[in-house]
Amino acid sequence: MSGAPLYNSMENLQGRLGYLTPEEEKILVEFKSTLTTIGGLYDPAIHDDHILLRFLRARKFQIPLALKMWTDTINWRKEFGTNTILSDFEFPEYPIVKKFYPRFYHKVDKIGRPLYIEQIGLLDVKQLFTVTTDERMLRNHIYEYEKLVEYRLKACSEKAGRHLEQSCVIMDLKGVSLSQFSSVYSLVQKVSGYAQNHYPEMLGKMYIINAPMLFTGVWTLVKPLLDEVTVNKINLLGANYADKLLETVDAENLPAFLGGACNCPGGCESSDIGPWNDGSVAGYPKKEFERMETLYGLGGLEFDRHVKK
């Protein structure tokens, strides 16, 4: 329908508030009742219906499976220290890690979701692990997931005027080698596992660009093993990707080196710009969430007097 909001055509809204079937609404009520009865797993002040529905959708609205996933996540958060990681995780190697492993948030896509970019081909594994460790990188990834949930998405939701819970991801494989993948396989496996098990239904769209032929072949084999919802979120593209990206991201929000028109001062990869800190949303930025940037800077800082822990 021509008058329908753009997000109606760019998002799968099934299983979300306002789009639930009568049966799904009934399951949501039952799920909350079950969590309340068990005790210690559910706090309505923290866990809203949007969060509960992410876990239900991830398990096809099967309460026993969603309950296990939820319980495992609550226990993992306590054991890992996730509940306090935004305030107590120290990462002084931050600016140097960004140099050796370029990954960053940059503005939003056409429906207001934060845009996340990883330049895998520029990953320097050897240098990366001279300044940090697998365990610290893992904690940094979890820190970023928490910051996405508690800060970036909330600011983007305020600006969009509706609830947003997913991001748009661009993975650039230009220049990537098999040795790079093999060197960080353990870390990638752990991060992917935590994302799948504890941060479900947070991927809105993923573009894998500059994909080499070998990767394309692997994707052909893996694709039939994935469910249709996941497959529809992923676009595997070669070197001619710009037009496809511009269908989802406005040119002024897409870095020029990816075919867009944005050239942030100091480089888009260092700007970390978006509704969370660009002044477009009242009450943002928030100092407690900009702690890493305030303490350690966005890049180019010296990395002396730091000993890996």
mmCIF file of C-alpha atoms in Angstrom:
data_model
loop_
_atom_site.group_PDB
_atom_site.id
_atom_site.type_symbol
_atom_site.label_atom_id
_atom_site.label_comp_id
_atom_site.label_asym_id
_atom_site.label_seq_id
_atom_site.Cartn_x
_atom_site.Cartn_y
_atom_site.Cartn_z
ATOM 1 C CA MET A 1 0.000 0.000 0.000
ATOM 2 C CA SER A 2 1.517 3.296 -1.124
ATOM 3 C CA GLY A 3 0.497 5.191 2.023
ATOM 4 C CA ALA A 4 1.915 2.603 4.429
ATOM 5 C CA PRO A 5 4.972 3.530 6.538
ATOM 6 C CA LEU A 6 8.301 2.507 5.016
ATOM 7 C CA TYR A 7 9.059 0.185 7.917
ATOM 8 C CA ASN A 8 6.053 -1.957 6.979
ATOM 9 C CA SER A 9 7.922 -3.100 3.892
ATOM 10 C CA MET A 10 11.434 -3.172 5.413
ATOM 11 C CA GLU A 11 10.724 -5.021 8.668
ATOM 12 C CA ASN A 12 9.111 -8.312 9.558
ATOM 13 C CA LEU A 13 6.674 -7.135 12.222
ATOM 14 C CA GLN A 14 5.091 -10.505 12.924
ATOM 15 C CA GLY A 15 5.215 -11.452 16.576
ATOM 16 C CA ARG A 16 5.696 -7.872 17.787
ATOM 17 C CA LEU A 17 3.473 -5.688 19.925
ATOM 18 C CA GLY A 18 0.622 -4.371 17.811
ATOM 19 C CA TYR A 19 0.996 -7.246 15.337
ATOM 20 C CA LEU A 20 0.338 -10.275 17.553
ATOM 21 C CA THR A 21 -2.230 -12.886 16.671
ATOM 22 C CA PRO A 22 -4.818 -13.717 19.367
ATOM 23 C CA GLU A 23 -2.895 -16.942 20.067
ATOM 24 C CA GLU A 24 0.417 -15.069 20.428
ATOM 25 C CA GLU A 25 -1.182 -12.574 22.825
ATOM 26 C CA LYS A 26 -2.418 -15.487 24.912
ATOM 27 C CA ILE A 27 1.061 -17.070 24.936
ATOM 28 C CA LEU A 28 2.676 -13.778 26.022
ATOM 29 C CA VAL A 29 0.302 -13.538 29.012
ATOM 30 C CA GLU A 30 1.006 -17.169 29.925
ATOM 31 C CA PHE A 31 4.765 -16.643 29.594
ATOM 32 C CA LYS A 32 4.685 -13.674 31.978
ATOM 33 C CA SER A 33 2.556 -15.643 34.421
ATOM 34 C CA THR A 34 5.000 -18.550 34.324
ATOM 35 C CA LEU A 35 7.997 -16.279 34.948
ATOM 36 C CA THR A 36 6.208 -14.539 37.825
ATOM 37 C CA THR A 37 5.282 -17.852 39.423
ATOM 38 C CA ILE A 38 8.853 -19.154 39.302
ATOM 39 C CA GLY A 39 10.219 -15.958 40.856
ATOM 40 C CA GLY A 40 13.618 -14.313 40.502
ATOM 41 C CA LEU A 41 13.502 -14.329 36.720
ATOM 42 C CA TYR A 42 11.209 -11.484 35.795
ATOM 43 C CA ASP A 43 11.005 -7.833 36.816
ATOM 44 C CA PRO A 44 8.292 -5.894 34.928
ATOM 45 C CA ALA A 45 10.187 -2.662 35.604
ATOM 46 C CA ILE A 46 13.133 -3.970 33.569
ATOM 47 C CA HIS A 47 11.684 -6.646 31.332
ATOM 48 C CA ASP A 48 8.994 -5.141 29.121
ATOM 49 C CA ASP A 49 6.836 -7.029 26.636
ATOM 50 C CA HIS A 50 9.183 -6.165 23.764
ATOM 51 C CA ILE A 51 12.016 -8.091 25.436
ATOM 52 C CA LEU A 52 9.828 -11.069 26.306
ATOM 53 C CA LEU A 53 8.558 -11.248 22.733
ATOM 54 C CA ARG A 54 12.095 -11.376 21.349
ATOM 55 C CA PHE A 55 12.688 -14.583 23.316
ATOM 56 C CA LEU A 56 9.297 -15.998 22.356
ATOM 57 C CA ARG A 57 9.872 -15.294 18.662
ATOM 58 C CA ALA A 58 13.319 -16.876 18.852
ATOM 59 C CA ARG A 59 11.678 -20.093 20.070
ATOM 60 C CA LYS A 60 8.623 -19.977 17.796
ATOM 61 C CA PHE A 61 6.336 -19.050 20.704
ATOM 62 C CA GLN A 62 6.951 -22.364 22.424
ATOM 63 C CA ILE A 63 6.880 -21.483 26.124
ATOM 64 C CA PRO A 64 9.077 -24.353 27.454
ATOM 65 C CA LEU A 65 11.853 -23.516 24.974
ATOM 66 C CA ALA A 66 11.555 -19.756 25.529
ATOM 67 C CA LEU A 67 11.580 -20.312 29.296
ATOM 68 C CA LYS A 68 14.837 -22.265 29.111
ATOM 69 C CA MET A 69 16.394 -19.606 26.905
ATOM 70 C CA TRP A 70 15.249 -16.850 29.279
ATOM 71 C CA THR A 71 16.441 -18.687 32.393
ATOM 72 C CA ASP A 72 19.819 -19.443 30.834
ATOM 73 C CA THR A 73 20.195 -15.767 29.924
ATOM 74 C CA ILE A 74 19.300 -14.467 33.400
ATOM 75 C CA ASN A 75 21.810 -16.887 34.957
ATOM 76 C CA TRP A 76 24.495 -16.048 32.384
ATOM 77 C CA ARG A 77 24.097 -12.308 33.018
ATOM 78 C CA LYS A 78 24.747 -12.849 36.715
ATOM 79 C CA GLU A 79 27.745 -15.132 36.139
ATOM 80 C CA PHE A 80 29.352 -13.042 33.383
ATOM 81 C CA GLY A 81 28.781 -9.705 35.109
ATOM 82 C CA THR A 82 26.647 -8.406 32.253
ATOM 83 C CA ASN A 83 24.307 -6.448 34.501
ATOM 84 C CA THR A 84 27.109 -4.075 35.526
ATOM 85 C CA ILE A 85 29.423 -4.262 32.512
ATOM 86 C CA LEU A 86 28.448 -0.797 31.233
ATOM 87 C CA SER A 87 29.732 0.803 34.416
ATOM 88 C CA ASP A 88 32.628 -1.397 35.502
ATOM 89 C CA PHE A 89 34.313 -2.696 32.344
ATOM 90 C CA GLU A 90 37.617 -0.930 31.691
ATOM 91 C CA PHE A 91 39.101 -1.115 28.186
ATOM 92 C CA PRO A 92 42.045 1.308 27.860
ATOM 93 C CA GLU A 93 43.190 -0.457 24.700
ATOM 94 C CA TYR A 94 39.965 0.744 23.051
ATOM 95 C CA PRO A 95 41.453 3.212 20.501
ATOM 96 C CA ILE A 96 44.175 0.801 19.407
ATOM 97 C CA VAL A 97 41.747 -2.112 19.090
ATOM 98 C CA LYS A 98 39.602 0.045 16.807
ATOM 99 C CA LYS A 99 42.636 0.631 14.628
ATOM 100 C CA PHE A 100 43.448 -3.070 14.255
ATOM 101 C CA TYR A 101 39.822 -4.263 14.158
ATOM 102 C CA PRO A 102 37.667 -1.570 12.465
ATOM 103 C CA ARG A 103 34.053 -1.964 13.644
ATOM 104 C CA PHE A 104 31.757 0.913 14.452
ATOM 105 C CA TYR A 105 28.242 2.331 14.569
ATOM 106 C CA HIS A 106 27.448 5.078 12.096
ATOM 107 C CA LYS A 107 24.097 6.880 11.861
ATOM 108 C CA VAL A 108 20.932 4.961 10.892
ATOM 109 C CA ASP A 109 19.194 3.243 7.986
ATOM 110 C CA LYS A 110 16.028 4.515 6.290
ATOM 111 C CA ILE A 111 13.726 3.283 9.058
ATOM 112 C CA GLY A 112 15.890 4.570 11.912
ATOM 113 C CA ARG A 113 17.799 1.439 12.938
ATOM 114 C CA PRO A 114 21.437 1.966 14.001
ATOM 115 C CA LEU A 115 23.920 1.073 11.279
ATOM 116 C CA TYR A 116 26.793 -1.188 12.353
ATOM 117 C CA ILE A 117 29.821 -1.730 10.092
ATOM 118 C CA GLU A 118 32.693 -4.199 10.354
ATOM 119 C CA GLN A 119 35.664 -4.070 7.981
ATOM 120 C CA ILE A 120 36.851 -7.651 8.377
ATOM 121 C CA GLY A 121 39.371 -7.325 5.565
ATOM 122 C CA LEU A 122 41.251 -4.669 7.559
ATOM 123 C CA LEU A 123 41.471 -6.838 10.662
ATOM 124 C CA ASP A 124 45.107 -7.194 11.785
ATOM 125 C CA VAL A 125 44.929 -10.241 14.029
ATOM 126 C CA LYS A 126 48.629 -10.316 14.890
ATOM 127 C CA GLN A 127 48.688 -6.700 16.063
ATOM 128 C CA LEU A 128 45.295 -6.954 17.723
ATOM 129 C CA PHE A 129 46.379 -9.666 20.115
ATOM 130 C CA THR A 130 49.546 -7.830 21.093
ATOM 131 C CA VAL A 131 47.388 -5.231 22.845
ATOM 132 C CA THR A 132 44.441 -7.297 24.091
ATOM 133 C CA THR A 133 43.221 -10.861 24.654
ATOM 134 C CA ASP A 134 40.387 -13.117 23.495
ATOM 135 C CA GLU A 135 38.648 -12.755 26.842
ATOM 136 C CA ARG A 136 38.858 -8.954 26.865
ATOM 137 C CA MET A 137 37.608 -8.768 23.280
ATOM 138 C CA LEU A 138 34.691 -10.983 24.241
ATOM 139 C CA ARG A 139 33.840 -8.675 27.148
ATOM 140 C CA ASN A 140 34.095 -5.678 24.837
ATOM 141 C CA HIS A 141 31.608 -7.281 22.442
ATOM 142 C CA ILE A 142 29.163 -7.855 25.310
ATOM 143 C CA TYR A 143 29.719 -4.272 26.464
ATOM 144 C CA GLU A 144 28.757 -3.105 22.966
ATOM 145 C CA TYR A 145 25.641 -5.304 22.908
ATOM 146 C CA GLU A 146 24.533 -3.785 26.200
ATOM 147 C CA LYS A 147 25.250 -0.287 24.942
ATOM 148 C CA LEU A 148 23.215 -1.036 21.819
ATOM 149 C CA VAL A 149 20.232 -2.205 23.874
ATOM 150 C CA GLU A 150 20.342 0.390 26.638
ATOM 151 C CA TYR A 151 21.536 3.454 24.737
ATOM 152 C CA ARG A 152 21.727 3.445 20.962
ATOM 153 C CA LEU A 153 18.395 1.717 20.301
ATOM 154 C CA LYS A 154 16.585 3.813 22.895
ATOM 155 C CA ALA A 155 17.827 7.036 21.272
ATOM 156 C CA CYS A 156 16.942 5.744 17.813
ATOM 157 C CA SER A 157 13.463 4.769 19.063
ATOM 158 C CA GLU A 158 12.942 8.269 20.470
ATOM 159 C CA LYS A 159 13.888 9.824 17.153
ATOM 160 C CA ALA A 160 11.820 7.401 15.074
ATOM 161 C CA GLY A 161 8.794 7.780 17.333
ATOM 162 C CA ARG A 162 8.349 4.005 17.648
ATOM 163 C CA HIS A 163 10.032 1.062 19.315
ATOM 164 C CA LEU A 164 13.192 -0.172 17.581
ATOM 165 C CA GLU A 165 15.014 -3.305 18.696
ATOM 166 C CA GLN A 166 17.164 -4.271 15.719
ATOM 167 C CA SER A 167 20.178 -2.960 13.838
ATOM 168 C CA CYS A 168 21.291 -2.950 10.219
ATOM 169 C CA VAL A 169 24.702 -4.577 9.724
ATOM 170 C CA ILE A 170 27.288 -4.275 6.942
ATOM 171 C CA MET A 171 30.135 -6.799 6.961
ATOM 172 C CA ASP A 172 32.866 -5.797 4.499
ATOM 173 C CA LEU A 173 35.036 -8.760 3.466
ATOM 174 C CA LYS A 174 37.227 -6.801 1.051
ATOM 175 C CA GLY A 175 40.749 -8.202 1.204
ATOM 176 C CA VAL A 176 39.842 -10.868 3.748
ATOM 177 C CA SER A 177 41.944 -14.020 3.964
ATOM 178 C CA LEU A 178 41.303 -17.481 5.363
ATOM 179 C CA SER A 179 44.122 -16.972 7.874
ATOM 180 C CA GLN A 180 42.248 -13.988 9.345
ATOM 181 C CA PHE A 181 39.134 -16.089 9.871
ATOM 182 C CA SER A 182 41.010 -19.026 11.362
ATOM 183 C CA SER A 183 42.932 -16.776 13.781
ATOM 184 C CA VAL A 184 39.807 -15.300 15.348
ATOM 185 C CA TYR A 185 37.500 -18.297 14.891
ATOM 186 C CA SER A 186 37.284 -19.049 18.621
ATOM 187 C CA LEU A 187 36.341 -15.449 19.453
ATOM 188 C CA VAL A 188 33.812 -15.215 16.619
ATOM 189 C CA GLN A 189 32.256 -18.514 17.675
ATOM 190 C CA LYS A 190 31.819 -17.345 21.284
ATOM 191 C CA VAL A 191 30.469 -13.919 20.321
ATOM 192 C CA SER A 192 28.021 -15.470 17.851
ATOM 193 C CA GLY A 193 26.886 -17.951 20.480
ATOM 194 C CA TYR A 194 26.215 -15.229 23.044
ATOM 195 C CA ALA A 195 24.378 -13.129 20.464
ATOM 196 C CA GLN A 196 22.191 -16.033 19.407
ATOM 197 C CA ASN A 197 21.466 -17.302 22.914
ATOM 198 C CA HIS A 198 21.235 -14.084 24.935
ATOM 199 C CA TYR A 199 20.436 -11.267 22.479
ATOM 200 C CA PRO A 200 17.876 -12.919 20.171
ATOM 201 C CA GLU A 201 16.011 -11.222 17.355
ATOM 202 C CA MET A 202 18.254 -8.151 17.236
ATOM 203 C CA LEU A 203 19.404 -8.438 13.626
ATOM 204 C CA GLY A 204 17.195 -6.490 11.269
ATOM 205 C CA LYS A 205 19.231 -6.708 8.075
ATOM 206 C CA MET A 206 22.736 -7.852 7.189
ATOM 207 C CA TYR A 207 24.727 -7.101 4.070
ATOM 208 C CA ILE A 208 27.891 -9.124 3.491
ATOM 209 C CA ILE A 209 29.777 -7.207 0.810
ATOM 210 C CA ASN A 210 32.899 -7.894 -1.247
ATOM 211 C CA ALA A 211 32.334 -11.574 -0.554
ATOM 212 C CA PRO A 212 35.028 -13.781 -2.166
ATOM 213 C CA MET A 213 34.010 -16.766 -4.276
ATOM 214 C CA LEU A 214 34.955 -19.244 -1.542
ATOM 215 C CA PHE A 215 32.631 -17.530 0.925
ATOM 216 C CA THR A 216 29.849 -17.551 -1.657
ATOM 217 C CA GLY A 217 30.292 -21.291 -2.040
ATOM 218 C CA VAL A 218 30.119 -21.853 1.707
ATOM 219 C CA TRP A 219 26.991 -19.700 1.930
ATOM 220 C CA THR A 220 25.311 -21.845 -0.733
ATOM 221 C CA LEU A 221 25.858 -24.884 1.471
ATOM 222 C CA VAL A 222 24.819 -23.201 4.742
ATOM 223 C CA LYS A 223 21.742 -21.354 3.454
ATOM 224 C CA PRO A 224 19.424 -24.422 3.297
ATOM 225 C CA LEU A 225 20.203 -25.152 6.967
ATOM 226 C CA LEU A 226 18.887 -21.780 8.172
ATOM 227 C CA ASP A 227 15.256 -20.861 8.745
ATOM 228 C CA GLU A 228 13.547 -18.641 6.202
ATOM 229 C CA VAL A 229 13.325 -15.636 8.540
ATOM 230 C CA THR A 230 17.114 -15.580 9.033
ATOM 231 C CA VAL A 231 17.881 -16.140 5.350
ATOM 232 C CA ASN A 232 15.647 -13.230 4.357
ATOM 233 C CA LYS A 233 17.673 -10.904 6.590
ATOM 234 C CA ILE A 234 21.014 -11.677 4.926
ATOM 235 C CA ASN A 235 22.175 -10.338 1.562
ATOM 236 C CA LEU A 236 25.424 -11.730 0.148
ATOM 237 C CA LEU A 237 26.923 -9.290 -2.349
ATOM 238 C CA GLY A 238 30.089 -9.051 -4.384
ATOM 239 C CA ALA A 239 31.867 -5.845 -5.393
ATOM 240 C CA ASN A 240 28.798 -4.202 -6.955
ATOM 241 C CA TYR A 241 26.940 -3.610 -3.711
ATOM 242 C CA ALA A 242 26.359 0.162 -3.511
ATOM 243 C CA ASP A 243 22.922 0.291 -5.130
ATOM 244 C CA LYS A 244 21.684 -2.469 -2.856
ATOM 245 C CA LEU A 245 22.964 -0.710 0.272
ATOM 246 C CA LEU A 246 21.329 2.524 -0.841
ATOM 247 C CA GLU A 247 17.963 0.778 -0.939
ATOM 248 C CA THR A 248 18.219 0.478 2.849
ATOM 249 C CA VAL A 249 20.496 3.387 3.863
ATOM 250 C CA ASP A 250 20.202 6.998 2.680
ATOM 251 C CA ALA A 251 23.331 8.237 0.890
ATOM 252 C CA GLU A 252 24.007 10.923 3.519
ATOM 253 C CA ASN A 253 24.137 8.230 6.197
ATOM 254 C CA LEU A 254 26.308 5.751 4.305
ATOM 255 C CA PRO A 255 30.119 6.299 4.386
ATOM 256 C CA ALA A 256 31.574 7.370 1.047
ATOM 257 C CA PHE A 257 33.963 4.403 1.060
ATOM 258 C CA LEU A 258 30.884 2.166 0.871
ATOM 259 C CA GLY A 259 29.260 4.073 -1.973
ATOM 260 C CA GLY A 260 27.443 6.710 0.082
ATOM 261 C CA ALA A 261 27.954 10.450 0.464
ATOM 262 C CA CYS A 262 29.063 10.769 4.093
ATOM 263 C CA ASN A 263 32.569 11.986 4.893
ATOM 264 C CA CYS A 264 32.711 12.562 8.645
ATOM 265 C CA PRO A 265 35.564 14.790 9.885
ATOM 266 C CA GLY A 266 38.298 12.445 11.029
ATOM 267 C CA GLY A 267 36.688 9.538 9.165
ATOM 268 C CA CYS A 268 33.309 7.843 9.485
ATOM 269 C CA GLU A 269 35.010 4.875 11.143
ATOM 270 C CA SER A 270 35.985 7.120 14.076
ATOM 271 C CA SER A 271 32.884 9.284 14.414
ATOM 272 C CA ASP A 272 30.472 6.943 16.264
ATOM 273 C CA ILE A 273 27.773 9.422 15.253
ATOM 274 C CA GLY A 274 24.052 8.811 15.507
ATOM 275 C CA PRO A 275 20.878 9.860 17.353
ATOM 276 C CA TRP A 276 22.516 8.776 20.602
ATOM 277 C CA ASN A 277 25.009 11.657 20.468
ATOM 278 C CA ASP A 278 24.349 13.966 17.497
ATOM 279 C CA GLY A 279 22.070 16.345 19.414
ATOM 280 C CA SER A 280 18.915 15.379 17.518
ATOM 281 C CA VAL A 281 17.252 13.677 20.505
ATOM 282 C CA ALA A 282 16.489 15.475 23.771
ATOM 283 C CA GLY A 283 18.412 14.070 26.727
ATOM 284 C CA TYR A 284 21.187 12.608 24.588
ATOM 285 C CA PRO A 285 24.112 12.068 24.714
ATOM 286 C CA LYS A 286 24.313 10.542 28.191
ATOM 287 C CA LYS A 287 27.670 10.715 29.956
ATOM 288 C CA GLU A 288 27.421 7.282 31.548
ATOM 289 C CA PHE A 289 27.134 5.659 28.120
ATOM 290 C CA GLU A 290 29.880 7.732 26.530
ATOM 291 C CA ARG A 291 32.322 6.668 29.258
ATOM 292 C CA MET A 292 34.604 4.650 26.967
ATOM 293 C CA GLU A 293 34.972 7.496 24.481
ATOM 294 C CA THR A 294 35.512 10.042 27.268
ATOM 295 C CA LEU A 295 38.147 7.997 29.068
ATOM 296 C CA TYR A 296 40.063 6.550 26.144
ATOM 297 C CA GLY A 297 39.129 8.558 23.065
ATOM 298 C CA LEU A 298 37.940 7.477 19.647
ATOM 299 C CA GLY A 299 41.312 6.783 18.150
ATOM 300 C CA GLY A 300 44.935 7.761 17.736
ATOM 301 C CA LEU A 301 45.761 7.788 21.450
ATOM 302 C CA GLU A 302 48.984 6.355 22.779
ATOM 303 C CA PHE A 303 48.786 2.949 24.370
ATOM 304 C CA ASP A 304 51.497 3.080 26.991
ATOM 305 C CA ARG A 305 51.454 2.179 30.675
ATOM 306 C CA HIS A 306 48.831 -0.481 29.985
ATOM 307 C CA VAL A 307 49.436 -4.108 30.794
ATOM 308 C CA LYS A 308 47.055 -6.736 29.506
ATOM 309 C CA LYS A 309 45.005 -8.375 32.221
#
